[in-house]
Coordinates of C-alpha atoms in Angstrom, one line a residue:
Chain A
X242 CA -20.2 -23.1 -14.8
X243 CA -23.9 -22.4 -14.4
X244 CA -23.9 -24.2 -11.1
X245 CA -21.0 -22.1 -9.9
X246 CA -22.8 -19.0 -10.8
X247 CA -25.9 -20.1 -8.9
X248 CA -23.8 -20.9 -5.9
X249 CA -22.2 -17.5 -6.1
X250 CA -25.7 -15.9 -6.3
X251 CA -26.9 -17.9 -3.4
X252 CA -23.9 -16.9 -1.3
X253 CA -24.4 -13.2 -2.2
X254 CA -28.1 -13.4 -1.3
X255 CA -27.3 -15.1 2.0
X256 CA -24.7 -12.5 2.9
X257 CA -27.1 -9.7 2.0
X258 CA -29.8 -11.3 4.2
X259 CA -27.4 -11.6 7.1
X260 CA -26.2 -8.0 6.6
X261 CA -29.8 -6.7 6.6
X262 CA -30.7 -8.8 9.6
X263 CA -27.6 -7.6 11.5
X264 CA -28.4 -4.0 10.5
X265 CA -32.0 -4.3 11.7
X266 CA -31.0 -5.8 15.0
X267 CA -28.4 -3.1 15.5
X268 CA -31.0 -0.4 14.8
X269 CA -33.5 -2.0 17.2
X270 CA -30.8 -2.2 19.9
X271 CA -29.9 1.4 19.4
X272 CA -33.5 2.4 19.6
X273 CA -34.1 0.4 22.7
X274 CA -31.0 2.0 24.3
X275 CA -32.2 5.4 23.3
X276 CA -35.7 4.9 24.8
X277 CA -36.1 6.7 28.2
X278 CA -36.7 4.4 31.1
X279 CA -40.2 5.8 31.5
X280 CA -41.2 4.5 28.2
X281 CA -41.0 1.1 29.6
X282 CA -44.3 0.6 31.3
X283 CA -44.8 -0.8 34.8
X284 CA -47.5 -3.5 35.3
X285 CA -49.7 -0.8 36.9
X286 CA -49.2 1.5 34.0
X287 CA -50.0 -1.2 31.5
X288 CA -53.3 -1.8 33.4
X289 CA -54.0 2.0 33.1
X290 CA -53.5 1.9 29.4
X291 CA -56.6 -0.3 29.3
X292 CA -58.6 2.5 30.9
X293 CA -57.2 5.2 28.7
X294 CA -58.3 3.4 25.6
X295 CA -61.9 4.4 26.3
X296 CA -61.4 7.4 28.6
X297 CA -59.2 9.5 26.4
X298 CA -59.3 10.5 22.7
X299 CA -62.4 11.6 20.9
X300 CA -65.5 12.7 22.8
X301 CA -67.3 9.8 24.2
X302 CA -70.6 9.6 26.1
X303 CA -71.9 6.8 28.0
X304 CA -75.7 6.4 28.2
X305 CA -76.9 4.7 31.3
X306 CA -79.2 1.9 30.1
X307 CA -81.4 2.1 33.2
X308 CA -81.8 5.8 33.6
X309 CA -81.0 7.0 30.1
X310 CA -78.7 9.7 31.5
X311 CA -75.7 10.6 29.4
X312 CA -72.3 10.9 31.0
X313 CA -69.1 12.3 29.6
X314 CA -66.4 9.7 30.4
X315 CA -63.4 11.5 29.0
X316 CA -60.4 12.2 31.2
X317 CA -58.2 15.1 30.2
X318 CA -55.0 13.1 30.2
X319 CA -52.7 16.1 29.7
X320 CA -54.1 17.8 32.8
X321 CA -54.0 14.5 34.7
X322 CA -50.3 14.1 33.9
X323 CA -49.7 17.7 35.1
X324 CA -51.5 17.1 38.3
X325 CA -50.4 15.9 41.8
X326 CA -51.8 12.4 41.0
X327 CA -49.8 12.2 37.7
X328 CA -48.1 9.0 38.8
X329 CA -51.1 7.4 40.5
X330 CA -52.4 4.6 38.3
X331 CA -56.2 4.4 37.7
X332 CA -56.5 1.2 39.7
X333 CA -55.1 2.7 42.9
X334 CA -58.4 4.5 43.4
X335 CA -60.8 2.6 41.1
X336 CA -60.4 -0.6 43.0
X337 CA -63.3 -2.8 42.1
X338 CA -65.8 -3.3 39.3
X339 CA -63.8 -1.6 36.6
X340 CA -62.2 -4.6 34.9
X341 CA -65.3 -5.4 32.9
X342 CA -67.7 -3.3 30.8
X343 CA -70.1 -1.9 31.6
X344 CA -68.6 -1.1 35.0
X345 CA -70.8 -2.6 37.7
X346 CA -70.8 -2.6 41.5
X347 CA -67.9 -0.2 41.4
X348 CA -66.0 0.9 44.4
X349 CA -63.7 3.9 44.5
X350 CA -61.3 4.8 47.3
X351 CA -61.9 8.0 49.1
X352 CA -59.2 10.5 49.6
X353 CA -58.9 9.7 53.3
X354 CA -58.4 6.0 52.5
X355 CA -54.9 7.0 51.3
X356 CA -54.1 10.3 53.0
X357 CA -52.2 10.7 55.1
X358 CA -50.0 8.1 53.4
X359 CA -48.3 5.5 55.6
X360 CA -45.0 5.0 53.7
X361 CA -42.1 7.2 54.9
X362 CA -41.8 9.4 51.8
X363 CA -45.6 9.8 51.4
X364 CA -46.1 10.6 55.1
X365 CA -43.4 13.3 55.0
X366 CA -45.1 14.9 52.0
X367 CA -48.6 14.7 53.6
X368 CA -47.6 15.9 57.1
X369 CA -47.8 19.7 56.3
X370 CA -51.4 19.2 55.2
X371 CA -52.5 17.7 58.5
X372 CA -55.4 15.6 57.0
X373 CA -56.8 14.6 60.4
X374 CA -57.3 18.3 61.2
X375 CA -58.8 18.9 57.8
X376 CA -61.4 16.2 58.5
X377 CA -62.1 17.7 61.9
X378 CA -62.6 21.1 60.4
X379 CA -64.7 19.8 57.5
X380 CA -67.1 18.2 60.0
X381 CA -67.8 21.7 61.5
X382 CA -68.4 23.2 58.1
X383 CA -71.8 23.8 56.4
X384 CA -70.9 21.4 53.6
X385 CA -71.0 18.6 56.2
X386 CA -73.6 19.8 58.7
X387 CA -76.2 20.5 56.1
X388 CA -75.7 17.1 54.5
X389 CA -75.2 14.9 57.5
X390 CA -77.8 12.3 56.4
X391 CA -75.8 11.7 53.3
X392 CA -72.9 10.2 55.3
X393 CA -72.4 6.6 55.8
X394 CA -69.5 5.7 58.1
X395 CA -69.8 2.0 57.5
X396 CA -68.7 1.8 53.9
X397 CA -65.3 0.4 53.4
X398 CA -64.5 1.9 50.1
X399 CA -66.0 5.4 49.7
X400 CA -65.6 8.5 47.8
X401 CA -64.7 11.4 50.0
X402 CA -64.8 11.5 53.7
X403 CA -67.0 8.6 54.8
X404 CA -69.5 9.3 52.2
X405 CA -71.8 7.1 50.3
X406 CA -72.1 8.4 46.8
X407 CA -75.6 7.6 45.7
X408 CA -76.7 7.4 42.1
X409 CA -78.4 10.8 42.6
X410 CA -75.0 12.3 43.2
X411 CA -75.9 13.5 46.7
X412 CA -73.1 14.3 49.2
X413 CA -70.1 16.5 49.3
X414 CA -66.9 14.5 49.0
X415 CA -63.4 16.0 48.9
X416 CA -63.4 15.6 45.2
X417 CA -66.3 18.1 44.8
X418 CA -63.5 20.7 45.1
X419 CA -60.3 18.7 44.8
X420 CA -60.8 16.8 41.6
X421 CA -58.6 13.6 42.0
X422 CA -57.6 13.6 38.4
X423 CA -56.6 17.3 38.0
X424 CA -55.9 18.7 41.5
X425 CA -52.7 20.7 42.1
X426 CA -51.6 22.0 45.5
X427 CA -51.1 25.7 46.0
X428 CA -47.4 25.1 46.0
X429 CA -47.6 23.6 42.5
X430 CA -49.8 26.5 41.3
X431 CA -47.4 29.0 42.9
X432 CA -48.6 32.3 41.3
X433 CA -51.3 34.0 43.3
X434 CA -53.4 34.6 40.2
X435 CA -53.4 30.8 39.5
X436 CA -54.2 29.9 43.1
X437 CA -57.0 32.5 43.2
X438 CA -58.5 31.3 39.9
X439 CA -58.4 27.7 40.9
X440 CA -59.6 28.0 44.4
X441 CA -62.5 30.4 43.5
X442 CA -63.6 28.1 40.7
X443 CA -64.4 25.5 43.4
X444 CA -66.8 27.8 45.1
X445 CA -68.3 29.7 42.1
X446 CA -69.1 26.4 40.3
X447 CA -72.0 26.3 42.7
X448 CA -72.2 29.6 44.5
X449 CA -72.8 32.0 41.6
X450 CA -75.8 33.7 40.1
X451 CA -75.9 31.3 37.2
X452 CA -73.6 28.5 38.3
X453 CA -72.3 26.1 35.7
X454 CA -74.7 23.2 36.5
X455 CA -73.5 21.9 39.8
X456 CA -72.1 18.5 39.1
X457 CA -71.1 15.8 41.4
X458 CA -67.5 15.5 40.3
X459 CA -67.3 11.7 40.4
X460 CA -70.6 10.7 38.9
X461 CA -71.0 13.7 36.7
X462 CA -74.6 13.9 37.9
X463 CA -76.5 17.2 38.1
X464 CA -76.9 18.2 41.7
X465 CA -79.8 20.4 42.5
X466 CA -79.2 20.7 46.3
X467 CA -77.4 24.0 46.2
X468 CA -79.6 26.3 48.3
X469 CA -77.3 29.4 48.2
X470 CA -76.7 30.6 44.7
X471 CA -75.7 34.2 44.6
X472 CA -78.7 36.3 43.6
X473 CA -78.7 38.4 41.6
X474 CA -74.9 38.3 41.4
X475 CA -71.9 37.7 43.6
X476 CA -71.1 41.4 43.6
X477 CA -74.6 42.2 44.7
X478 CA -74.4 39.5 47.4
X479 CA -71.3 41.3 48.7
X480 CA -72.6 44.8 48.4
X481 CA -71.9 45.4 52.1
X482 CA -68.2 45.4 51.1
X483 CA -66.8 48.7 49.9
X484 CA -65.4 48.2 46.4
X485 CA -67.0 44.7 46.3
X486 CA -65.9 44.0 42.7
X487 CA -62.3 44.7 43.6
X488 CA -62.5 42.5 46.7
X489 CA -63.9 39.6 44.7
X490 CA -61.2 40.0 42.0
X491 CA -58.3 40.2 44.5
X492 CA -59.1 37.7 47.2
X493 CA -60.2 34.1 47.3
X494 CA -63.6 33.2 48.7
X495 CA -61.8 31.2 51.4
X496 CA -59.7 34.2 52.5
X497 CA -62.9 35.5 54.1
X498 CA -65.1 32.5 54.4
X499 CA -62.6 30.1 56.2
X500 CA -60.4 30.1 59.3
X501 CA -57.2 32.1 59.3
X502 CA -55.2 29.9 61.6
X503 CA -54.0 27.6 58.9
X504 CA -53.2 28.1 55.2
X505 CA -55.4 25.2 54.2
X506 CA -58.2 25.7 56.8
X507 CA -61.4 23.8 56.0
X508 CA -63.5 25.6 58.5
X509 CA -66.1 27.2 56.3
X510 CA -68.0 30.1 57.8
X511 CA -71.6 30.6 57.0
X512 CA -72.7 33.8 55.3
X513 CA -71.6 36.9 57.1
X514 CA -69.9 35.0 60.0
X515 CA -66.5 35.8 58.7
X516 CA -63.3 36.8 60.6
X517 CA -63.7 40.5 59.9
X518 CA -62.1 43.1 57.8
X519 CA -59.1 43.5 60.2
X520 CA -57.9 40.0 59.4
X521 CA -56.7 41.3 56.0
X522 CA -56.4 45.0 56.6
X523 CA -53.6 44.7 59.0
X524 CA -49.8 44.2 58.9
X525 CA -50.1 40.5 59.6
X526 CA -52.6 40.1 56.8
X527 CA -54.5 36.9 56.2
X528 CA -54.2 37.7 52.5
X529 CA -50.5 36.9 52.7
X530 CA -51.5 33.2 52.6
X531 CA -52.4 33.7 48.9
X532 CA -49.0 35.2 48.3
X533 CA -47.0 32.7 50.4
X534 CA -45.0 31.5 47.4
X535 CA -44.0 35.0 46.3
X536 CA -41.0 36.6 48.0
X537 CA -41.5 39.9 49.8
X538 CA -39.0 42.6 49.0
X539 CA -38.4 44.7 52.1
X540 CA -36.0 47.0 50.2
X541 CA -39.0 48.9 48.7
X542 CA -39.9 50.0 52.2
X543 CA -43.4 48.5 52.1
X544 CA -44.8 45.8 54.3
X545 CA -46.4 42.9 52.4
X546 CA -44.7 44.0 49.2
X547 CA -45.7 40.7 47.5
X548 CA -49.4 41.7 47.9
X549 CA -48.6 45.3 46.7
X550 CA -47.5 43.9 43.3
X551 CA -51.2 43.2 42.7
X552 CA -53.2 45.4 45.1
X553 CA -52.8 48.2 47.6
X554 CA -54.5 47.0 50.8
X555 CA -55.2 49.7 53.4
X556 CA -53.5 48.7 56.7
X557 CA -51.6 45.8 55.2
X558 CA -49.3 47.4 52.5
X559 CA -47.8 50.2 54.6
X560 CA -44.8 52.4 53.9
X561 CA -42.9 51.9 57.1
X562 CA -40.9 55.1 56.9
X563 CA -44.1 57.1 56.8
X564 CA -45.5 55.2 59.8
X565 CA -42.4 56.1 61.8
X566 CA -42.6 59.7 60.7
X567 CA -46.2 59.8 61.8
X568 CA -45.3 58.4 65.2
X569 CA -42.4 60.9 65.7
X570 CA -44.4 63.9 64.5
X571 CA -47.6 63.2 66.3
X572 CA -46.0 61.8 69.4
X573 CA -43.6 64.7 69.4
X574 CA -46.4 67.2 69.1
X575 CA -48.3 65.7 72.0
X576 CA -45.1 65.5 74.1
X577 CA -44.2 69.1 73.2
X578 CA -47.7 70.4 74.1
X579 CA -47.7 68.5 77.5
X580 CA -44.1 69.7 78.3
X581 CA -44.9 73.3 77.4
X582 CA -48.1 73.3 79.4
X583 CA -46.2 72.1 82.4
X584 CA -43.6 74.8 81.9
X585 CA -46.2 77.5 81.7
X586 CA -47.8 76.2 84.8
X587 CA -44.6 76.5 86.7
X588 CA -44.0 80.0 85.4
X589 CA -47.5 81.1 86.3
X590 CA -47.1 79.8 89.9
X591 CA -43.8 81.6 90.2
X592 CA -45.3 84.8 88.9
X593 CA -48.2 84.5 91.4
X594 CA -45.7 83.7 94.1
X595 CA -43.6 86.9 93.2
X596 CA -46.7 89.1 93.2
X597 CA -47.8 87.7 96.5
X598 CA -44.5 88.5 98.2
X599 CA -44.4 92.0 96.7
X600 CA -47.9 92.8 98.0
X601 CA -46.7 91.8 101.5
Chain B
X138 CA -61.5 104.9 70.7
X139 CA -61.0 102.5 67.8
X140 CA -64.0 100.7 66.5
X141 CA -64.4 97.3 68.0
X142 CA -63.9 94.3 65.7
X143 CA -67.1 92.9 64.3
X144 CA -68.1 89.5 65.4
X145 CA -66.7 86.5 63.7
X146 CA -69.3 86.0 61.0
X147 CA -71.9 83.4 61.7
X148 CA -71.2 81.4 58.6
X149 CA -67.5 81.2 59.5
X150 CA -68.3 80.0 62.9
X151 CA -70.7 77.4 61.5
X152 CA -68.2 76.2 58.9
X153 CA -65.5 76.0 61.6
X154 CA -67.7 73.9 63.9
X155 CA -68.8 71.5 61.2
X156 CA -65.3 71.2 59.8
X157 CA -63.9 70.5 63.3
X158 CA -66.4 67.7 63.9
X159 CA -65.9 66.2 60.5
X160 CA -62.1 66.4 60.7
X161 CA -62.1 64.8 64.2
X162 CA -64.3 62.0 62.7
X163 CA -61.9 61.6 59.8
X164 CA -58.8 61.4 62.1
X165 CA -60.4 58.8 64.3
X166 CA -61.8 56.7 61.5
X167 CA -58.6 57.1 59.5
X168 CA -56.6 55.8 62.5
X169 CA -58.9 52.7 62.6
X170 CA -58.5 52.1 58.9
X171 CA -54.8 52.2 59.0
X172 CA -53.8 50.8 62.4
X173 CA -56.4 48.1 63.2
X174 CA -55.6 44.5 63.8
X175 CA -57.7 41.5 64.9
X176 CA -56.4 42.0 68.4
X177 CA -57.1 45.7 68.7
X178 CA -59.6 47.9 66.9
X179 CA -61.1 51.2 68.2
X180 CA -64.2 51.0 66.1
X181 CA -65.8 48.4 63.8
X182 CA -63.9 48.5 60.5
X183 CA -66.9 48.6 58.3
X184 CA -68.4 51.5 60.4
X185 CA -65.0 53.3 60.2
X186 CA -65.0 52.9 56.4
X187 CA -68.5 54.4 56.1
X188 CA -67.7 57.2 58.6
X189 CA -64.6 58.1 56.8
X190 CA -66.3 58.1 53.4
X191 CA -69.3 60.1 54.5
X192 CA -67.3 62.6 56.5
X193 CA -64.9 63.1 53.6
X194 CA -67.6 63.8 51.1
X195 CA -69.3 66.1 53.6
X196 CA -66.1 68.0 54.2
X197 CA -65.5 68.3 50.5
X198 CA -69.0 69.9 50.0
X199 CA -68.5 72.2 53.0
X200 CA -65.1 73.3 51.8
X201 CA -66.4 74.2 48.4
X202 CA -69.3 76.2 50.0
X203 CA -66.8 78.0 52.3
X204 CA -64.5 78.8 49.3
X205 CA -67.4 80.4 47.5
X206 CA -68.3 82.4 50.7
X207 CA -64.8 83.7 51.5
X208 CA -64.2 84.6 47.9
X209 CA -67.5 86.3 47.6
X210 CA -67.3 88.3 50.8
X211 CA -63.6 89.0 50.7
X212 CA -63.0 87.2 54.0
X213 CA -60.2 85.3 52.3
X214 CA -58.0 88.4 52.8
X215 CA -57.9 87.6 56.6
X216 CA -55.7 84.6 55.7
X217 CA -53.2 86.4 53.5
X218 CA -50.2 87.9 55.4
X219 CA -48.5 91.0 54.2
X220 CA -45.3 90.0 52.5
X221 CA -43.3 93.0 53.7
X222 CA -41.4 92.0 56.8
X223 CA -43.1 88.7 56.9
X224 CA -40.0 86.7 58.0
X225 CA -39.3 89.1 60.8
X226 CA -42.9 89.0 62.0
X227 CA -42.9 85.2 61.9
X228 CA -39.8 84.9 64.0
X229 CA -41.0 87.5 66.5
X230 CA -44.3 85.6 66.9
X231 CA -42.5 82.3 67.4
X232 CA -40.4 84.0 70.0
X233 CA -43.5 85.3 71.8
X234 CA -45.1 81.8 71.8
X235 CA -42.0 80.1 73.1
X236 CA -41.0 82.8 75.6
X237 CA -44.3 83.3 77.3
X238 CA -47.6 82.8 75.7
X239 CA -49.5 84.2 78.7
X240 CA -48.1 87.6 78.3
X241 CA -49.1 88.2 74.7
X242 CA -52.1 86.2 74.0
X243 CA -54.7 88.9 74.0
X244 CA -57.2 88.6 71.3
X245 CA -56.9 91.7 69.1
X246 CA -60.2 93.6 69.7
X247 CA -59.2 96.5 67.5
X248 CA -60.5 96.4 63.9
X249 CA -57.4 98.2 62.6
X250 CA -55.1 95.3 63.5
X251 CA -55.2 92.1 61.6
X252 CA -57.5 89.4 63.1
X253 CA -54.6 86.9 63.0
X254 CA -50.9 87.3 63.7
X255 CA -48.5 86.5 60.9
X256 CA -47.9 82.9 62.0
X257 CA -51.6 82.2 62.2
X258 CA -52.2 83.8 58.8
X259 CA -49.5 81.7 57.1
X260 CA -50.7 78.5 58.8
X261 CA -54.3 79.0 57.9
X262 CA -53.3 79.9 54.4
X263 CA -51.4 76.7 54.0
X264 CA -54.1 74.6 55.6
X265 CA -57.2 76.1 53.9
X266 CA -55.7 76.6 50.4
X267 CA -53.1 73.8 50.4
X268 CA -53.6 70.9 52.9
X269 CA -57.4 70.7 52.9
X270 CA -57.9 70.7 49.1
X271 CA -55.1 68.1 48.6
X272 CA -56.5 65.9 51.3
X273 CA -60.0 66.1 49.7
X274 CA -58.7 65.4 46.1
X275 CA -56.5 62.5 47.1
X276 CA -59.4 61.1 49.3
X277 CA -61.9 61.3 46.4
X278 CA -59.4 59.6 44.0
X279 CA -58.9 56.9 46.7
X280 CA -62.7 56.5 47.1
X281 CA -63.4 56.2 43.4
X282 CA -60.5 53.8 42.8
X283 CA -59.8 52.4 40.3
X284 CA -61.4 54.9 37.9
X285 CA -58.8 57.7 38.3
X286 CA -55.6 55.9 39.1
X287 CA -53.1 54.2 36.8
X288 CA -53.1 50.4 36.7
X289 CA -49.5 50.2 37.8
X290 CA -46.8 52.6 39.1
X291 CA -43.2 51.4 39.3
X292 CA -44.4 47.9 38.7
X293 CA -46.7 48.0 41.8
X294 CA -50.4 48.4 42.1
X295 CA -51.3 51.9 40.8
X296 CA -53.1 53.1 43.9
X297 CA -50.1 53.4 46.2
X298 CA -48.9 57.0 45.4
X299 CA -52.4 58.4 46.0
X300 CA -52.8 56.3 49.1
X301 CA -49.4 57.4 50.5
X302 CA -50.1 61.0 49.7
X303 CA -53.4 60.9 51.4
X304 CA -51.9 59.2 54.5
X305 CA -49.0 61.7 54.7
X306 CA -51.4 64.7 54.3
X307 CA -53.6 63.0 57.0
X308 CA -50.6 63.0 59.4
X309 CA -50.0 66.7 58.7
X310 CA -53.7 67.4 59.2
X311 CA -53.6 65.6 62.5
X312 CA -50.5 67.5 63.5
X313 CA -52.3 70.7 62.7
X314 CA -55.3 69.6 64.7
X315 CA -53.2 68.9 67.8
X316 CA -51.4 72.2 67.5
X317 CA -54.6 74.1 66.8
X318 CA -56.5 72.7 69.8
X319 CA -53.5 73.4 72.0
X320 CA -53.2 77.0 70.9
X321 CA -57.0 77.4 71.3
X322 CA -56.9 76.4 75.0
X323 CA -53.8 78.4 75.6
X324 CA -54.0 81.8 77.1
X325 CA -55.0 83.2 80.4
X326 CA -58.5 81.8 80.1
X327 CA -58.7 78.4 78.4
X328 CA -62.3 79.1 77.2
X329 CA -61.7 82.5 75.7
X330 CA -61.1 81.4 72.1
X331 CA -63.8 78.7 72.3
X332 CA -66.2 81.5 73.3
X333 CA -65.1 83.5 70.3
X334 CA -65.8 80.7 67.9
X335 CA -69.2 80.0 69.4
X336 CA -70.6 83.5 70.2
X337 CA -68.5 85.5 67.7
X338 CA -67.5 88.1 70.2
X339 CA -64.0 88.5 71.4
X340 CA -65.1 89.3 75.0
X341 CA -62.4 89.7 77.7
X342 CA -59.7 87.1 78.2
X343 CA -58.3 88.8 81.2
X344 CA -58.8 87.0 84.5

């Protein structure tokens, strides 16, 4: 009897164990099925997870054992995942020297090592930017011409356009403005306010009265080579502009200080050598580049109505009906004056002619 | 014989000359500010801006001084037409101008007659007490933007009504300038009215 009872207990326990096991496996299966595909990491992503372990989370500082310089190594992962390089794994750019710690003899790819991309989809995406033209234009700009000796064309893996990034952080790579971790194209930013804020931050991080300490973006090294801070302030530097403060609030630095032929022109003009007021204060305004992702509404009767949502620009945001009225009124007045003068001339000649024949 | 009309007062002639120069400067610089393009510009844009601002402020000061003068001396009455029969006199004057300006363009030398005909009086009244002050006020608001304009009007940048008003008044002012200069050189002698506003004496406009 007792033996029978023990057997029954064993069978019940076994059945219970089987049930629990089956339940657990079913739950795991359901869970796995519910997981989105992205939760399953690719090999490249798994490699990146190794980097994120140190480069995300709580604040961390690395102290260079040789120089004693402190460096912030945190990557803002949320901004990175919101950027144009969201899906680019760390190792695609950080190609050598990063497997071990501390990272030694590192090599990082430059922007031009990938762009323009060679695969069909990437090439199609990169085509509108015209990276060869960007490089040509950059080479004419002061950021290149003033720092020519910092360039080393022989490096295979470089940061920026054929730069050697030295430990002192000299040089002006693409990443000085276009942070590879966080950059977003103007199309991604969309709103003129966001584009303006982002693009101006690139310039004012160095060219301001008290710039945030100019930092080489890659090495995070203080860079003291900036020779053109705005003294005593940006507004004072632009005092030759009427309503200088409004100009600086409403337009990007590059709207005046770069070429107007292309939306992403990298021709940077020195100082006052700018295209001129007429480039914006005209119907075909250069400022419309900032608003290229905002639809114009011709129904309101204004030209450049997208710009008018933020600013009235003399010469650019015109009320067409008033222009036409002006042409008609003033043109009509001149025509009427000319016609009437002609008529009076004829009358006078006739009158003189009549008098002359009467005298005879 | 009726008493000859006194000269056009010196201050009026001076005001007229300065206002004319400033207004021409405003019209030209205003044209540059509104119609320039990288392909075509009559004048450097920055220079046009400074010229327009300085001329506008000078015109505003001159206008206030002139207002004080004409109110103080009573000269403002020259610009006010008699209301009685005004419509009829206006139509008659328009008919005279259209039919044959040469026949009836003698400058009234007699003190008993109004200095200006009804059409002139009405035009000057509108220009001096309507158009000019509105142009000046809208121009000053425009100059001192954004202090005196709302941030937004009809969900657009708030400067647009003032800017449009200033531009429209500028068109009317330019229209007046064209008409005024044309009328000034009309007559048997083109220089007669110019002589009047320079020397102050009517002289003879008969050839």
